Amino acid sequence: MELFNIFIKAAFIENLVLAYFLGMCSYLAVSKTVKTAFGLGLAVIFVLGVTMPVNWVISEKLLSEDGWFGVDLTFLRFILFIAVIASMVQLVEMIVEKISPSLYNSLGIFLPLITVNCAILGGSLFMVAREYNFSESIAFGLGGGFGWFLAIIAIAAIREKIRYSNVPPALRGLGMAFILTGLMGIAFMSLMGIDPTALTAGK
Amino acid sequence: MAENTVVQDAKAVKSEPLFGKKEKKLLLDPLNDNNPITVQVLGICSALAVTSLVYPSLVISVAVVFVCGFSSLFTSLIRKNIPKQVRMIVQLVIIATLVTIVELTLKRYNFTVYKQLTVYIGLIITNCIVMGRLEAFAMANKPWRSFLDGIGNGLGYGVILIGIAIIRELFGKGTLFAGSPAEWKIIGPTADYMINTLADGSWFGWYANNNLMVLPAAAMFIIGVFIWIQRSYYPKLVDIS
């Protein structure tokens, strides 16, 4: 149940996009239609869910002083995390190309750019900062990915509708997307009062 | 790839001043016409959450200028020796090394700010501006120009970041540069502040800090308004999407 709490917390209460503004670049650029947003969201869930436990093993077993080598190698953390993420993204790219070439084409450059999606590296760094254990890191990765998925689907749906509204010309497109994200962030803040421990304890 | 760069180099071979018109343009363009945040939409990710205070924003802006400038310089120096297939990894290693230098320096000299910024220093690696400038500019241009381009883009990013931070801190907390050695207390309910809202005969008795500005969402609204203002003055920047 502890794991479920972490999942809920990562997905809704501490949403990576709407509370920490991570992964904004692809979030703003790919959210023009729901279909591509859906594909990218799934890819992010997968990459976050896989890189998080791998990076946990790296940071706890390879780099930490209590690990296998017994030497404090934390200064290598950034480089190794990025390498793991880059190889995972490469893997996803190959899978998507095989399974759905049309999605692969519509995602275009943004699929390799998941590598530099701050949500992924940020998730790993948050995991280190919060000292999660192995299973908690999986739950955090999946929850964070799910939260990102929700956010990008929501903004893509709103942007599809708002195209027919009478927005001031200078605010059209990008400016409006920022303001919408801000409003969604405030909406998600109302979830902050939720106490997951109380929920699962059946109170 | 090698052919490309050779051709471009041949054009630039004529002796040019070290800091002429083109160089100035490289440095100043990103401040407005080609601003990384409001026009190119790059690099919003890593640092918006730190803009609730001016001082950490200043620190992270300096860090980005440093990383952006020197990663462009180093990438440009070795650009002819990078195979195309692994260029991403090479670029990331250069960036990650520079960011590690920044992180360790900050940890040593200013631990409180280091604690405040937590993961956001590491996230400079995935700051799309740095990577974007390497891909778009440094891979095809000479070192000195790439260096200026990197510095210019870092500055364009820093200007927006500090602009947001000033608005958020002034209206959200009533201070400026809180946490730094030179803290200004502008408006608040005690005698420490320049404008004491509770003093006798004060005109500002109605004033209260705007808590919305402390929330992360405020940064989004402020950027939205920045974009609105900029595009009203420069209609050519408007995209219809």
Short mmCIF file of C-alpha atoms in Angstrom, two decimals:
data_model
loop_
_atom_site.label_atom_id
_atom_site.label_comp_id
_atom_site.label_asym_id
_atom_site.label_seq_id
_atom_site.Cartn_x
_atom_site.Cartn_y
_atom_site.Cartn_z
CA MET A 1 0.00 0.00 0.00
CA GLU A 2 2.98 2.23 0.61
CA LEU A 3 3.79 1.83 -3.09
CA PHE A 4 0.27 2.80 -4.14
CA ASN A 5 0.61 5.98 -2.09
CA ILE A 6 3.80 6.89 -3.91
CA PHE A 7 2.12 6.21 -7.25
CA ILE A 8 -0.87 8.46 -6.44
CA LYS A 9 1.38 11.15 -5.04
CA ALA A 10 3.64 11.18 -8.09
CA ALA A 11 0.75 11.11 -10.57
CA PHE A 12 -1.61 13.67 -9.08
CA ILE A 13 -0.34 15.59 -6.09
CA GLU A 14 3.24 16.20 -7.22
CA ASN A 15 2.62 16.03 -10.94
CA LEU A 16 5.93 16.41 -12.79
CA VAL A 17 4.54 18.85 -15.35
CA LEU A 18 2.02 20.86 -13.38
CA ALA A 19 3.82 21.13 -10.06
CA TYR A 20 7.51 21.03 -11.07
CA PHE A 21 7.39 22.16 -14.74
CA LEU A 22 9.55 19.30 -15.93
CA GLY A 23 9.41 18.14 -19.53
CA MET A 24 7.87 21.40 -20.71
CA CYS A 25 9.56 21.47 -24.13
CA SER A 26 8.01 18.38 -25.62
CA TYR A 27 4.86 19.01 -23.58
CA LEU A 28 4.28 22.31 -25.38
CA ALA A 29 5.53 21.21 -28.77
CA VAL A 30 3.73 17.87 -29.18
CA SER A 31 0.42 18.86 -27.58
CA LYS A 32 -1.23 20.13 -30.75
CA THR A 33 -3.28 16.98 -31.36
CA VAL A 34 -4.47 14.32 -28.92
CA LYS A 35 -3.27 11.42 -31.07
CA THR A 36 0.44 12.28 -31.04
CA ALA A 37 0.19 13.40 -27.42
CA PHE A 38 -1.16 9.96 -26.54
CA GLY A 39 1.75 8.18 -28.23
CA LEU A 40 4.38 10.38 -26.64
CA GLY A 41 2.71 10.01 -23.24
CA LEU A 42 2.90 6.21 -23.47
CA ALA A 43 6.55 6.41 -24.49
CA VAL A 44 7.32 8.62 -21.48
CA ILE A 45 5.54 6.22 -19.10
CA PHE A 46 7.65 3.37 -20.44
CA VAL A 47 10.96 5.23 -20.35
CA LEU A 48 10.36 6.59 -16.85
CA GLY A 49 9.20 3.21 -15.55
CA VAL A 50 12.33 1.47 -16.87
CA THR A 51 15.04 4.07 -16.28
CA MET A 52 14.03 4.69 -12.69
CA PRO A 53 14.90 1.23 -11.28
CA VAL A 54 18.00 0.98 -13.50
CA ASN A 55 19.21 4.35 -12.28
CA TRP A 56 18.41 3.30 -8.71
CA VAL A 57 20.72 0.30 -9.07
CA ILE A 58 23.42 2.52 -10.56
CA SER A 59 23.23 5.15 -7.89
CA GLU A 60 22.91 2.77 -4.93
CA LYS A 61 25.18 -0.11 -5.98
CA LEU A 62 27.76 1.40 -8.32
CA LEU A 63 28.20 4.97 -7.22
CA SER A 64 27.48 5.02 -3.52
CA GLU A 65 30.14 4.46 -0.91
CA ASP A 66 28.24 1.43 0.49
CA GLY A 67 28.00 -0.14 -2.96
CA TRP A 68 30.02 -2.85 -4.66
CA PHE A 69 33.13 -0.77 -5.19
CA GLY A 70 33.15 0.97 -1.85
CA VAL A 71 34.24 4.24 -3.42
CA ASP A 72 32.23 7.44 -3.51
CA LEU A 73 31.66 8.01 -7.23
CA THR A 74 28.63 10.31 -7.04
CA PHE A 75 30.30 12.86 -9.30
CA LEU A 76 29.69 10.45 -12.19
CA ARG A 77 25.96 10.42 -11.52
CA PHE A 78 24.84 12.85 -14.23
CA ILE A 79 26.82 11.20 -16.99
CA LEU A 80 25.68 7.66 -16.14
CA PHE A 81 22.02 8.63 -15.70
CA ILE A 82 22.01 10.38 -19.06
CA ALA A 83 23.67 7.38 -20.72
CA VAL A 84 21.01 4.99 -19.35
CA ILE A 85 18.22 7.32 -20.45
CA ALA A 86 19.69 7.75 -23.92
CA SER A 87 19.95 4.01 -24.47
CA MET A 88 16.40 3.39 -23.20
CA VAL A 89 15.05 6.04 -25.56
CA GLN A 90 16.91 4.40 -28.42
CA LEU A 91 15.16 1.14 -27.50
CA VAL A 92 11.73 2.78 -27.43
CA GLU A 93 12.43 4.40 -30.77
CA MET A 94 13.15 1.03 -32.35
CA ILE A 95 10.03 -0.54 -30.82
CA VAL A 96 7.74 2.28 -31.97
CA GLU A 97 9.20 2.22 -35.46
CA LYS A 98 8.47 -1.49 -35.68
CA ILE A 99 4.97 -1.47 -34.17
CA SER A 100 3.49 1.77 -35.47
CA PRO A 101 5.32 3.52 -38.32
CA SER A 102 2.60 6.18 -38.60
CA LEU A 103 3.04 7.20 -34.96
CA TYR A 104 6.79 7.11 -35.48
CA ASN A 105 6.50 9.58 -38.33
CA SER A 106 4.14 11.92 -36.53
CA LEU A 107 6.34 12.05 -33.42
CA GLY A 108 9.35 12.78 -35.59
CA ILE A 109 12.19 14.52 -33.81
CA PHE A 110 10.44 14.46 -30.45
CA LEU A 111 10.97 10.77 -29.91
CA PRO A 112 14.78 11.05 -29.65
CA LEU A 113 14.25 14.28 -27.75
CA ILE A 114 12.72 12.32 -24.86
CA THR A 115 16.38 11.89 -23.95
CA VAL A 116 16.57 15.54 -23.06
CA ASN A 117 13.09 15.56 -21.58
CA CYS A 118 13.72 16.98 -18.13
CA ALA A 119 10.95 14.89 -16.63
CA ILE A 120 13.03 11.73 -17.11
CA LEU A 121 16.32 12.97 -15.68
CA GLY A 122 14.42 15.03 -13.11
CA GLY A 123 12.54 11.92 -11.97
CA SER A 124 15.82 10.08 -11.42
CA LEU A 125 17.32 13.00 -9.53
CA PHE A 126 14.21 13.35 -7.35
CA MET A 127 14.44 9.63 -6.63
CA VAL A 128 18.01 10.08 -5.37
CA ALA A 129 17.13 13.21 -3.39
CA ARG A 130 14.16 11.51 -1.68
CA GLU A 131 16.05 8.28 -0.95
CA TYR A 132 13.48 5.85 -2.33
CA ASN A 133 14.19 2.11 -2.23
CA PHE A 134 14.04 -0.18 -5.26
CA SER A 135 10.28 -0.93 -5.40
CA GLU A 136 9.42 2.63 -4.42
CA SER A 137 11.50 3.88 -7.32
CA ILE A 138 9.46 1.72 -9.75
CA ALA A 139 6.20 3.06 -8.31
CA PHE A 140 7.52 6.62 -8.50
CA GLY A 141 8.61 6.14 -12.11
CA LEU A 142 5.28 4.70 -13.24
CA GLY A 143 3.31 7.30 -11.27
CA GLY A 144 5.35 10.18 -12.60
CA GLY A 145 4.99 8.88 -16.15
CA PHE A 146 1.25 8.50 -15.71
CA GLY A 147 0.95 12.04 -14.38
CA TRP A 148 2.89 13.36 -17.39
CA PHE A 149 0.65 11.33 -19.70
CA LEU A 150 -2.50 12.79 -18.10
CA ALA A 151 -1.21 16.34 -18.32
CA ILE A 152 -0.22 16.17 -21.98
CA ILE A 153 -3.52 14.52 -22.99
CA ALA A 154 -5.48 17.19 -21.12
CA ILE A 155 -3.64 20.13 -22.66
CA ALA A 156 -3.80 18.59 -26.15
CA ALA A 157 -7.58 18.20 -25.84
CA ILE A 158 -7.98 21.79 -24.65
CA ARG A 159 -5.75 23.12 -27.42
CA GLU A 160 -7.75 21.24 -30.05
CA LYS A 161 -10.90 23.00 -28.82
CA ILE A 162 -9.42 26.44 -28.29
CA ARG A 163 -8.37 26.69 -31.90
CA TYR A 164 -11.95 27.73 -32.69
CA SER A 165 -12.09 30.40 -29.99
CA ASN A 166 -11.51 34.09 -30.41
CA VAL A 167 -8.09 34.51 -28.79
CA PRO A 168 -6.16 37.80 -29.24
CA PRO A 169 -3.76 37.27 -32.18
CA ALA A 170 -0.61 37.91 -30.19
CA LEU A 171 -1.64 35.36 -27.58
CA ARG A 172 -2.61 32.65 -30.06
CA GLY A 173 -0.76 29.37 -29.89
CA LEU A 174 2.17 29.51 -27.53
CA GLY A 175 1.03 32.29 -25.20
CA MET A 176 -2.33 30.64 -24.66
CA ALA A 177 -0.69 27.27 -24.02
CA PHE A 178 1.32 28.80 -21.19
CA ILE A 179 -1.71 30.39 -19.57
CA LEU A 180 -3.69 27.15 -19.90
CA THR A 181 -0.86 25.23 -18.25
CA GLY A 182 -0.89 27.70 -15.39
CA LEU A 183 -4.63 27.26 -14.92
CA MET A 184 -4.27 23.47 -15.01
CA GLY A 185 -1.51 23.75 -12.44
CA ILE A 186 -3.86 25.62 -10.12
CA ALA A 187 -6.58 23.04 -10.73
CA PHE A 188 -4.19 20.22 -9.82
CA MET A 189 -3.21 22.08 -6.67
CA SER A 190 -6.64 21.39 -5.26
CA LEU A 191 -5.53 17.74 -5.04
CA MET A 192 -2.76 18.73 -2.67
CA GLY A 193 -4.98 18.28 0.38
CA ILE A 194 -5.33 14.57 -0.31
CA ASP A 195 -3.56 12.42 2.25
CA PRO A 196 -2.86 9.09 0.53
CA THR A 197 -2.05 7.33 3.79
CA ALA A 198 -5.49 8.14 5.16
CA LEU A 199 -7.13 6.91 1.95
CA THR A 200 -5.49 3.51 1.98
CA ALA A 201 -5.93 3.07 5.71
CA GLY A 202 -9.69 3.11 5.07
CA LYS A 203 -10.42 6.09 7.28
CA MET B 1 29.01 16.08 -42.66
CA ALA B 2 32.71 16.81 -43.08
CA GLU B 3 32.03 18.30 -46.51
CA ASN B 4 29.43 20.66 -45.11
CA THR B 5 31.69 22.19 -42.56
CA VAL B 6 34.55 22.52 -45.01
CA VAL B 7 32.38 24.53 -47.40
CA GLN B 8 31.19 26.83 -44.67
CA ASP B 9 34.67 27.34 -43.36
CA ALA B 10 35.89 28.33 -46.80
CA LYS B 11 33.33 31.13 -46.88
CA ALA B 12 34.36 32.45 -43.52
CA VAL B 13 38.05 32.36 -44.31
CA LYS B 14 38.31 36.04 -45.31
CA SER B 15 39.80 37.88 -42.41
CA GLU B 16 37.08 39.37 -40.27
CA PRO B 17 37.28 41.55 -37.19
CA LEU B 18 37.28 39.68 -33.90
CA PHE B 19 34.15 41.47 -32.75
CA GLY B 20 32.33 42.90 -35.76
CA LYS B 21 28.70 43.37 -36.68
CA LYS B 22 27.96 39.67 -37.09
CA GLU B 23 29.42 38.84 -33.71
CA LYS B 24 27.37 41.57 -32.08
CA LYS B 25 24.27 40.20 -33.74
CA LEU B 26 25.03 36.71 -32.46
CA LEU B 27 25.29 38.07 -28.95
CA LEU B 28 22.25 40.38 -28.98
CA ASP B 29 19.74 38.56 -31.17
CA PRO B 30 18.73 36.01 -28.55
CA LEU B 31 17.83 38.79 -26.14
CA ASN B 32 14.73 39.69 -28.12
CA ASP B 33 14.17 38.63 -31.74
CA ASN B 34 15.25 35.07 -31.22
CA ASN B 35 14.77 34.66 -27.48
CA PRO B 36 15.21 31.04 -26.43
CA ILE B 37 12.22 31.03 -24.09
CA THR B 38 9.58 33.20 -25.71
CA VAL B 39 10.38 32.55 -29.38
CA GLN B 40 12.24 29.26 -29.74
CA VAL B 41 10.36 27.69 -26.78
CA LEU B 42 13.46 25.92 -25.53
CA GLY B 43 14.66 25.40 -22.02
CA ILE B 44 11.48 26.20 -20.18
CA CYS B 45 11.66 22.92 -18.37
CA SER B 46 14.56 23.04 -16.05
CA ALA B 47 14.33 26.28 -14.23
CA LEU B 48 10.84 27.69 -13.96
CA ALA B 49 10.27 26.28 -10.53
CA VAL B 50 13.27 28.21 -9.15
CA THR B 51 11.97 31.62 -10.21
CA SER B 52 10.06 32.30 -7.00
CA LEU B 53 13.21 34.04 -5.67
CA VAL B 54 15.60 36.31 -7.57
CA TYR B 55 18.87 35.12 -6.06
CA PRO B 56 18.66 31.42 -7.03
CA SER B 57 17.44 32.49 -10.49
CA LEU B 58 20.51 34.67 -10.83
CA VAL B 59 22.75 31.77 -9.83
CA ILE B 60 21.13 29.38 -12.28
CA SER B 61 21.27 31.98 -15.07
CA VAL B 62 25.01 32.42 -14.55
CA ALA B 63 25.39 28.64 -14.57
CA VAL B 64 23.47 28.34 -17.84
CA VAL B 65 25.49 31.11 -19.49
CA PHE B 66 28.68 29.31 -18.45
CA VAL B 67 27.54 25.86 -19.57
CA CYS B 68 26.00 27.13 -22.81
CA GLY B 69 29.03 29.20 -23.79
CA PHE B 70 31.71 26.65 -23.03
CA SER B 71 29.85 23.60 -24.34
CA SER B 72 29.40 25.48 -27.64
CA LEU B 73 33.10 26.35 -27.63
CA PHE B 74 34.31 22.80 -26.95
CA THR B 75 31.83 21.16 -29.33
CA SER B 76 32.84 23.59 -32.06
CA LEU B 77 36.53 22.89 -31.45
CA ILE B 78 36.11 19.14 -31.99
CA ARG B 79 33.20 19.31 -34.44
CA LYS B 80 35.17 17.87 -37.34
CA ASN B 81 36.16 14.80 -35.33
CA ILE B 82 32.68 13.85 -34.07
CA PRO B 83 31.10 11.00 -36.07
CA LYS B 84 27.51 11.83 -36.92
CA GLN B 85 25.98 8.74 -35.31
CA VAL B 86 27.31 9.36 -31.82
CA ARG B 87 27.18 13.16 -31.79
CA MET B 88 24.33 13.26 -29.25
CA ILE B 89 26.30 11.22 -26.76
CA VAL B 90 29.43 13.32 -27.28
CA GLN B 91 27.46 16.51 -26.76
CA LEU B 92 25.77 15.15 -23.66
CA VAL B 93 29.09 14.11 -22.16
CA ILE B 94 30.52 17.61 -22.71
CA ILE B 95 27.43 19.21 -21.17
CA ALA B 96 27.30 16.78 -18.26
CA THR B 97 30.96 17.40 -17.46
CA LEU B 98 30.46 21.16 -17.38
CA VAL B 99 27.34 20.83 -15.25
CA THR B 100 29.20 18.61 -12.81
CA ILE B 101 31.85 21.34 -12.52
CA VAL B 102 29.14 23.90 -11.78
CA GLU B 103 27.48 21.63 -9.23
CA LEU B 104 30.68 20.91 -7.31
CA THR B 105 31.70 24.59 -7.36
CA LEU B 106 28.34 25.67 -5.99
CA LYS B 107 28.40 22.95 -3.34
CA ARG B 108 31.78 24.20 -2.16
CA TYR B 109 31.15 27.97 -2.17
CA ASN B 110 27.43 28.47 -1.59
CA PHE B 111 25.82 25.51 0.09
CA THR B 112 22.51 27.21 0.98
CA VAL B 113 21.75 28.05 -2.65
CA TYR B 114 22.89 24.57 -3.65
CA LYS B 115 20.30 23.14 -1.24
CA GLN B 116 17.61 25.47 -2.57
CA LEU B 117 18.22 24.50 -6.17
CA THR B 118 18.42 20.74 -5.42
CA VAL B 119 17.83 18.85 -8.66
CA TYR B 120 17.55 21.91 -10.86
CA ILE B 121 21.31 22.30 -11.22
CA GLY B 122 21.52 18.78 -12.64
CA LEU B 123 18.64 19.55 -14.95
CA ILE B 124 20.74 22.10 -16.83
CA ILE B 125 22.00 19.02 -18.70
CA THR B 126 18.60 18.46 -20.20
CA ASN B 127 18.04 22.16 -20.76
CA CYS B 128 17.06 22.17 -24.39
CA ILE B 129 18.76 25.51 -25.09
CA VAL B 130 22.21 24.07 -24.54
CA MET B 131 21.63 21.00 -26.66
CA GLY B 132 19.64 22.95 -29.24
CA ARG B 133 22.41 25.49 -29.78
CA LEU B 134 25.00 22.75 -30.11
CA GLU B 135 22.93 21.00 -32.77
CA ALA B 136 21.85 24.12 -34.61
CA PHE B 137 24.93 26.29 -34.41
CA ALA B 138 28.09 24.94 -32.85
CA MET B 139 28.26 21.84 -35.06
CA ALA B 140 28.61 24.04 -38.15
CA ASN B 141 30.45 27.16 -37.02
CA LYS B 142 33.83 28.33 -35.83
CA PRO B 143 34.68 28.23 -32.12
CA TRP B 144 34.71 31.97 -31.38
CA ARG B 145 31.29 32.54 -32.98
CA SER B 146 29.82 29.45 -31.37
CA PHE B 147 31.06 30.70 -28.04
CA LEU B 148 29.34 34.07 -28.55
CA ASP B 149 26.17 32.35 -29.73
CA GLY B 150 26.14 30.19 -26.61
CA ILE B 151 26.72 33.17 -24.33
CA GLY B 152 24.01 35.15 -26.13
CA ASN B 153 21.45 32.40 -25.77
CA GLY B 154 22.35 31.90 -22.13
CA LEU B 155 21.83 35.62 -21.55
CA GLY B 156 18.50 35.64 -23.38
CA TYR B 157 17.39 32.85 -21.09
CA GLY B 158 18.70 34.61 -17.99
CA VAL B 159 16.94 37.89 -18.81
CA ILE B 160 13.53 36.21 -18.97
CA LEU B 161 14.24 34.13 -15.88
CA ILE B 162 15.26 37.12 -13.78
CA GLY B 163 12.35 39.17 -15.13
CA ILE B 164 9.91 36.52 -13.94
CA ALA B 165 11.72 36.16 -10.62
CA ILE B 166 11.62 39.91 -9.89
CA ILE B 167 7.87 40.06 -10.44
CA ARG B 168 7.21 36.90 -8.44
CA GLU B 169 9.40 37.82 -5.48
CA LEU B 170 8.33 41.46 -5.28
CA PHE B 171 4.61 40.74 -5.31
CA GLY B 172 4.74 37.37 -3.58
CA LYS B 173 7.14 38.11 -0.72
CA GLY B 174 7.72 41.89 -0.79
CA THR B 175 11.51 41.41 -0.96
CA LEU B 176 14.22 41.28 -3.63
CA PHE B 177 17.37 39.13 -3.57
CA ALA B 178 16.23 37.36 -0.39
CA GLY B 179 18.88 34.94 0.87
CA SER B 180 21.76 36.82 -0.73
CA PRO B 181 24.16 39.11 1.16
CA ALA B 182 22.41 42.16 -0.33
CA GLU B 183 18.81 41.54 0.61
CA TRP B 184 16.30 44.30 -0.12
CA LYS B 185 13.13 44.37 1.90
CA ILE B 186 10.70 46.46 -0.12
CA ILE B 187 7.22 46.23 1.31
CA GLY B 188 5.86 44.41 4.34
CA PRO B 189 4.23 44.68 7.74
CA THR B 190 7.29 45.36 9.94
CA ALA B 191 9.70 48.27 10.39
CA ASP B 192 12.46 46.34 8.58
CA TYR B 193 10.83 46.97 5.22
CA MET B 194 11.32 50.15 3.16
CA ILE B 195 7.57 50.61 2.98
CA ASN B 196 6.05 49.63 6.29
CA THR B 197 2.43 48.88 5.60
CA LEU B 198 1.47 49.02 9.28
CA ALA B 199 3.18 52.33 10.12
CA ASP B 200 1.02 55.26 11.33
CA GLY B 201 -0.41 57.20 8.40
CA SER B 202 0.79 54.62 5.90
CA TRP B 203 -0.91 54.69 2.52
CA PHE B 204 -0.37 50.99 2.11
CA GLY B 205 -2.49 49.61 4.94
CA TRP B 206 -4.52 47.62 2.42
CA TYR B 207 -1.46 45.88 0.96
CA ALA B 208 -0.98 42.15 1.38
CA ASN B 209 1.39 39.80 -0.40
CA ASN B 210 -0.14 38.03 -3.36
CA ASN B 211 0.11 34.34 -2.56
CA LEU B 212 -0.61 33.36 -6.15
CA MET B 213 2.85 34.63 -7.10
CA VAL B 214 4.52 32.08 -4.84
CA LEU B 215 2.78 29.22 -6.62
CA PRO B 216 4.57 27.65 -9.59
CA ALA B 217 1.57 28.41 -11.79
CA ALA B 218 2.31 32.14 -11.56
CA ALA B 219 5.48 31.63 -13.62
CA MET B 220 3.33 30.24 -16.42
CA PHE B 221 1.00 33.23 -16.40
CA ILE B 222 3.92 35.66 -16.38
CA ILE B 223 5.59 33.99 -19.36
CA GLY B 224 2.24 33.95 -21.15
CA VAL B 225 1.95 37.70 -20.59
CA PHE B 226 5.59 38.27 -21.65
CA ILE B 227 4.89 36.44 -24.90
CA TRP B 228 1.71 38.45 -25.35
CA ILE B 229 3.54 41.77 -24.91
CA GLN B 230 6.46 40.75 -27.13
CA ARG B 231 4.22 39.54 -29.95
CA SER B 232 2.04 42.62 -29.78
CA TYR B 233 5.11 44.75 -30.52
CA TYR B 234 6.64 42.31 -33.04
CA PRO B 235 3.71 40.81 -35.00
CA LYS B 236 6.12 38.90 -37.25
CA LEU B 237 6.75 36.49 -34.38
CA VAL B 238 3.12 35.35 -34.27
CA ASP B 239 2.61 31.75 -35.37
CA ILE B 240 -0.81 30.47 -36.25
CA SER B 241 -1.07 27.06 -34.66
#
